[in-house]
PDB file of C-alpha atoms in Angstrom:
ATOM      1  CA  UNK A   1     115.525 104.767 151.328  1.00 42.00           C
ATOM      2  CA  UNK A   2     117.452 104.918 154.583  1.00 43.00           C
ATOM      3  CA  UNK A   3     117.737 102.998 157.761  1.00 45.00           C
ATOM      4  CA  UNK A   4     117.745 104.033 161.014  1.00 50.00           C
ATOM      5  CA  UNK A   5     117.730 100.746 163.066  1.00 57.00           C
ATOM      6  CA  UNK A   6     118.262  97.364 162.215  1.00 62.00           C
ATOM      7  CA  UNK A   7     114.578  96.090 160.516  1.00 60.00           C
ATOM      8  CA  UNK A   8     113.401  99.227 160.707  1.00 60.00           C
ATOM      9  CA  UNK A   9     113.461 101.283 157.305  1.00 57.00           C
ATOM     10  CA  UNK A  10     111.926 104.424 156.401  1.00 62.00           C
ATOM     11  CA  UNK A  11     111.102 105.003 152.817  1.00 54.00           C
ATOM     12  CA  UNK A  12     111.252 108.072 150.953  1.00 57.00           C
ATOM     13  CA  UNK A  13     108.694 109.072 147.928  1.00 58.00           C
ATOM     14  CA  UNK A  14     110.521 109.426 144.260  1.00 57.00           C
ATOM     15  CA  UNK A  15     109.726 112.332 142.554  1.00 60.00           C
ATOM     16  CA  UNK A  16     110.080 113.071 138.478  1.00 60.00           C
ATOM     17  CA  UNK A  17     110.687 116.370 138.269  1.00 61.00           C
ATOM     18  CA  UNK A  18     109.091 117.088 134.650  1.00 58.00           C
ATOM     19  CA  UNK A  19     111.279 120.286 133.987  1.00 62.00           C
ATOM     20  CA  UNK A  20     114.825 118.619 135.176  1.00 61.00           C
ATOM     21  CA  UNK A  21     114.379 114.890 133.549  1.00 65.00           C
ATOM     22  CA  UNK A  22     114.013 113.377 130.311  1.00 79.00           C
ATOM     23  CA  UNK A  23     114.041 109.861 130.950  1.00 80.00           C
ATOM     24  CA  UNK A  24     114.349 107.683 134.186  1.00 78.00           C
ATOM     25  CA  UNK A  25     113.888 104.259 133.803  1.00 79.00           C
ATOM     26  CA  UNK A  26     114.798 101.244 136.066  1.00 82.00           C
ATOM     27  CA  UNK A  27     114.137  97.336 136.254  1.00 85.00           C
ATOM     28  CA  UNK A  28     111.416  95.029 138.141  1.00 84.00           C
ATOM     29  CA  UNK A  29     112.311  91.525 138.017  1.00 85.00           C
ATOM     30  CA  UNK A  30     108.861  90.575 138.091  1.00 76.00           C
ATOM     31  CA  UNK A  31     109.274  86.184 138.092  1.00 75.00           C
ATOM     32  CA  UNK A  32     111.861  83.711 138.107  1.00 73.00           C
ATOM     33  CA  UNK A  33     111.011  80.610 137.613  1.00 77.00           C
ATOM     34  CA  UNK A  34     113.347  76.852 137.447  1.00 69.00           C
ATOM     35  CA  UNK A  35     114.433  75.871 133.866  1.00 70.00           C
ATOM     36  CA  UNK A  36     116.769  73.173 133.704  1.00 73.00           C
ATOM     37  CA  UNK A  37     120.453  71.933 135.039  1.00 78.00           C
ATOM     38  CA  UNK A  38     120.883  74.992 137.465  1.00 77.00           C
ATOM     39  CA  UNK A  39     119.699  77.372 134.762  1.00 85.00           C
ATOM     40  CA  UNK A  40     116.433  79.910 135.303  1.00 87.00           C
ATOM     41  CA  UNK A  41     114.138  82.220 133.733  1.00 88.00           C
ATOM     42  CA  UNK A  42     113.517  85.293 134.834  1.00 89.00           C
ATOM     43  CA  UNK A  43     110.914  88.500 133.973  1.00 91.00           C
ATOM     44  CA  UNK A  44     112.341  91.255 134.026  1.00 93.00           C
ATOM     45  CA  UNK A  45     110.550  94.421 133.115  1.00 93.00           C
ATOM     46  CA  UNK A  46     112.691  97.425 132.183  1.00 93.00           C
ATOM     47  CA  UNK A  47     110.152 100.790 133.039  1.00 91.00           C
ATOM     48  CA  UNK A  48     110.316 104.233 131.659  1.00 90.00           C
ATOM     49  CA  UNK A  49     109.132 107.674 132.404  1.00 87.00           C
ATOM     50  CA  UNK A  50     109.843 110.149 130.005  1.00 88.00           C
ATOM     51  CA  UNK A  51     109.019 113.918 129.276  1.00 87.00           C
ATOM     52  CA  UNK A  52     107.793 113.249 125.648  1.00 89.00           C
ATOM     53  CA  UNK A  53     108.765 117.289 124.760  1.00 88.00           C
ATOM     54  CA  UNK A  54     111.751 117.434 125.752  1.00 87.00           C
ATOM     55  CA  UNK A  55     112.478 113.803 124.082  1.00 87.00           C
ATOM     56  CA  UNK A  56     111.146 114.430 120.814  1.00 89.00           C
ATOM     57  CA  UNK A  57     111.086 118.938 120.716  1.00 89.00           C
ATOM     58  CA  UNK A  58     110.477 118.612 117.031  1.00 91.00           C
ATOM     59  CA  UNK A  59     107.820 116.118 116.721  1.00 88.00           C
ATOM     60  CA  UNK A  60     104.173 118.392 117.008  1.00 86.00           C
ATOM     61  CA  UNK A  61     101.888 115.723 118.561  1.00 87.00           C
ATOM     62  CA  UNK A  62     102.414 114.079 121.281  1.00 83.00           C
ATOM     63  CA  UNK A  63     105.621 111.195 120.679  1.00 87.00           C
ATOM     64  CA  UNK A  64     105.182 108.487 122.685  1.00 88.00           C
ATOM     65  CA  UNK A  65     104.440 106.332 120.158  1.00 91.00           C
ATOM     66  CA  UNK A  66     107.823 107.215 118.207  1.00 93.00           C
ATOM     67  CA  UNK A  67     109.428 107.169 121.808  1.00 92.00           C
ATOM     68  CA  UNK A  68     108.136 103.444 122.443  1.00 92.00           C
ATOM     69  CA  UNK A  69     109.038 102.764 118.797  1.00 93.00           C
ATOM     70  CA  UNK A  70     112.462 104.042 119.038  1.00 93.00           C
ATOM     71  CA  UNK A  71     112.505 101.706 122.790  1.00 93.00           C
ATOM     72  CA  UNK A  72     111.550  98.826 121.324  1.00 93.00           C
ATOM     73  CA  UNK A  73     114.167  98.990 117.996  1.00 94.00           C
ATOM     74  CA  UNK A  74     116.812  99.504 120.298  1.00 92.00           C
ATOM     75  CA  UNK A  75     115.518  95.816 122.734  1.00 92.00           C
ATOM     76  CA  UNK A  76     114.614  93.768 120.004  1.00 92.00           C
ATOM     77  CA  UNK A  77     117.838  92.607 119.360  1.00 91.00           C
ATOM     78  CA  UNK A  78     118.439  89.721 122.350  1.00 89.00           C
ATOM     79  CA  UNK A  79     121.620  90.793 124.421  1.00 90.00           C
ATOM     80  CA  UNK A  80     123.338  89.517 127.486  1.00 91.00           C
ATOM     81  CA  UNK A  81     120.136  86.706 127.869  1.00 91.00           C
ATOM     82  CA  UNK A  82     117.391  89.207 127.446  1.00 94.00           C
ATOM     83  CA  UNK A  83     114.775  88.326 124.849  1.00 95.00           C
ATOM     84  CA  UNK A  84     112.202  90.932 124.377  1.00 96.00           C
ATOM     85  CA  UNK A  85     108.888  89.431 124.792  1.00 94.00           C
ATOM     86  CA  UNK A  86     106.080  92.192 125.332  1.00 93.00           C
ATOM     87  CA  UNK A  87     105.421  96.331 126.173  1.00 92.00           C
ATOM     88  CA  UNK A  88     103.018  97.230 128.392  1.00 92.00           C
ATOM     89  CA  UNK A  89     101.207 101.244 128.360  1.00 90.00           C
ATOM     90  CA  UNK A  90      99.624 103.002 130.685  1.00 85.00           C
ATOM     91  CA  UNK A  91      99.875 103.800 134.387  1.00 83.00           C
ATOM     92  CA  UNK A  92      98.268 101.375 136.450  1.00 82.00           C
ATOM     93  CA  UNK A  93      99.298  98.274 134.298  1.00 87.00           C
ATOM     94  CA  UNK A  94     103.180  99.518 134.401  1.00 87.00           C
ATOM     95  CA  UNK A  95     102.674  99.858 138.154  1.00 82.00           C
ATOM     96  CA  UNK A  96     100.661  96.938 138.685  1.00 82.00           C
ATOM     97  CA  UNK A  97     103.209  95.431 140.614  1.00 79.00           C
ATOM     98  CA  UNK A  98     104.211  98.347 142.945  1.00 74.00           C
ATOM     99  CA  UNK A  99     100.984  98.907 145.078  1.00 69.00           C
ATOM    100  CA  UNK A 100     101.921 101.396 146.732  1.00 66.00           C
ATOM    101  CA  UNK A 101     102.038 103.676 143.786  1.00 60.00           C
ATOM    102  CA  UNK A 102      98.575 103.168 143.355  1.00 59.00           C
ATOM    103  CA  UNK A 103      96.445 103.362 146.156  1.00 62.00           C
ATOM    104  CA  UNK A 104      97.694 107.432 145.852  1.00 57.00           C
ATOM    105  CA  UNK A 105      96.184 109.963 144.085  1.00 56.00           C
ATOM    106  CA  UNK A 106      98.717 109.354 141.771  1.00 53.00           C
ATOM    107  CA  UNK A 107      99.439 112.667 141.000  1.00 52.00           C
ATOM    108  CA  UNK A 108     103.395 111.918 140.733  1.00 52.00           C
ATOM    109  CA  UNK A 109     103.076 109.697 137.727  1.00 54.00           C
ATOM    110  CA  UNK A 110     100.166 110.170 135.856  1.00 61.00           C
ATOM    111  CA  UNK A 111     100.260 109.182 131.624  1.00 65.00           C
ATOM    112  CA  UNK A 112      99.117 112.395 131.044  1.00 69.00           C
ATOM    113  CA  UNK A 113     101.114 115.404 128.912  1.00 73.00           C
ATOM    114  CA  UNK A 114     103.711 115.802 128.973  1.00 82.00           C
ATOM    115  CA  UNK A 115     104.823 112.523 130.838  1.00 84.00           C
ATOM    116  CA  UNK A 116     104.635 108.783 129.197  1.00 88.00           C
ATOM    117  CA  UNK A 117     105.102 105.700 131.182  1.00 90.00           C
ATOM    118  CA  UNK A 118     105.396 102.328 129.437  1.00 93.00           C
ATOM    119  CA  UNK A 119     107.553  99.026 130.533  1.00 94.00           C
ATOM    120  CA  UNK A 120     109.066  96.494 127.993  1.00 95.00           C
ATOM    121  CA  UNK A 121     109.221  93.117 129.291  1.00 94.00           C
ATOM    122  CA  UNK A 122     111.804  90.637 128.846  1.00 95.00           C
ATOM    123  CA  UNK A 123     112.811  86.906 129.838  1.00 93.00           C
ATOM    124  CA  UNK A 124     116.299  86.509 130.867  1.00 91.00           C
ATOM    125  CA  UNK A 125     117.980  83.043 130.597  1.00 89.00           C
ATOM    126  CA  UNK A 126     120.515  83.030 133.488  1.00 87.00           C
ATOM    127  CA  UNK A 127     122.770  80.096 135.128  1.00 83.00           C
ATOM    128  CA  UNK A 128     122.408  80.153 138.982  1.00 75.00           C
ATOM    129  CA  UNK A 129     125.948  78.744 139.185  1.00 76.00           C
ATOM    130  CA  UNK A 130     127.494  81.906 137.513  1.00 73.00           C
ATOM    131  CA  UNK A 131     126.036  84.628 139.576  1.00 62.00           C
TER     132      UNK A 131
END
């Protein structure tokens, strides 16, 4: 993303290059919503793409059940205020909240071989006064 004037920004289209990249993964804070005494909740959804060969070379099938598995050992364990609540598979329901992605052909990120997509969604308990 750049910007050449002030309101005006130009987007660029991400790319996974399947022969460079294993993994890239990033977060969607999805809802926040008021708790109580200056504290919220937000959803947070942490999404992955992954080349499931060059993740799991020794595994013969396709791995992206082990890769999920191995995902959702490693967030299942609450830390810093994030609570693991849910996983979510398949293209259009990990995208669901970036439009644009699908009203392409979506060519770029298909769930087909070799690439996975999946999102793991968590609540995160944060104070608004310590931000």
């Amino acid at each position: 993303m750049r910007s050449d004037q002030e309101n005006n920004t130009v987007y660029k289209e991400a790319w996974f290059d399947d022969s460079l990249h294993r993994v890239v993964s990033f977060f969607d804070v999805a809802t926040t919503t008021k708790y109580d005494k200056g504290s919220s909740v937000a959803t947070v959804n942490l999404i992955f793409i992954v080349n499931v060969p060059l993740l799991k070379p020794n595994i013969l099938h396709r791995g992206d059940e082990e890769i999920r598995r191995d995902v959702e050992q490693l967030c299942a364990l609450p830390r810093f205020n994030f609570t693991m609540k849910s996983f979510v598979t398949g293209f259009k329901n990990v995208f669901a909240n970036f439009d644009g992605y699908l009203k392409r052909d979506q060519i770029t990120f298909r769930d087909l071989h070799p690439l996975h997509v999946f999102s793991i969604g968590f609540d995160l308990l944060y104070n608004i006064n310590d931000c």
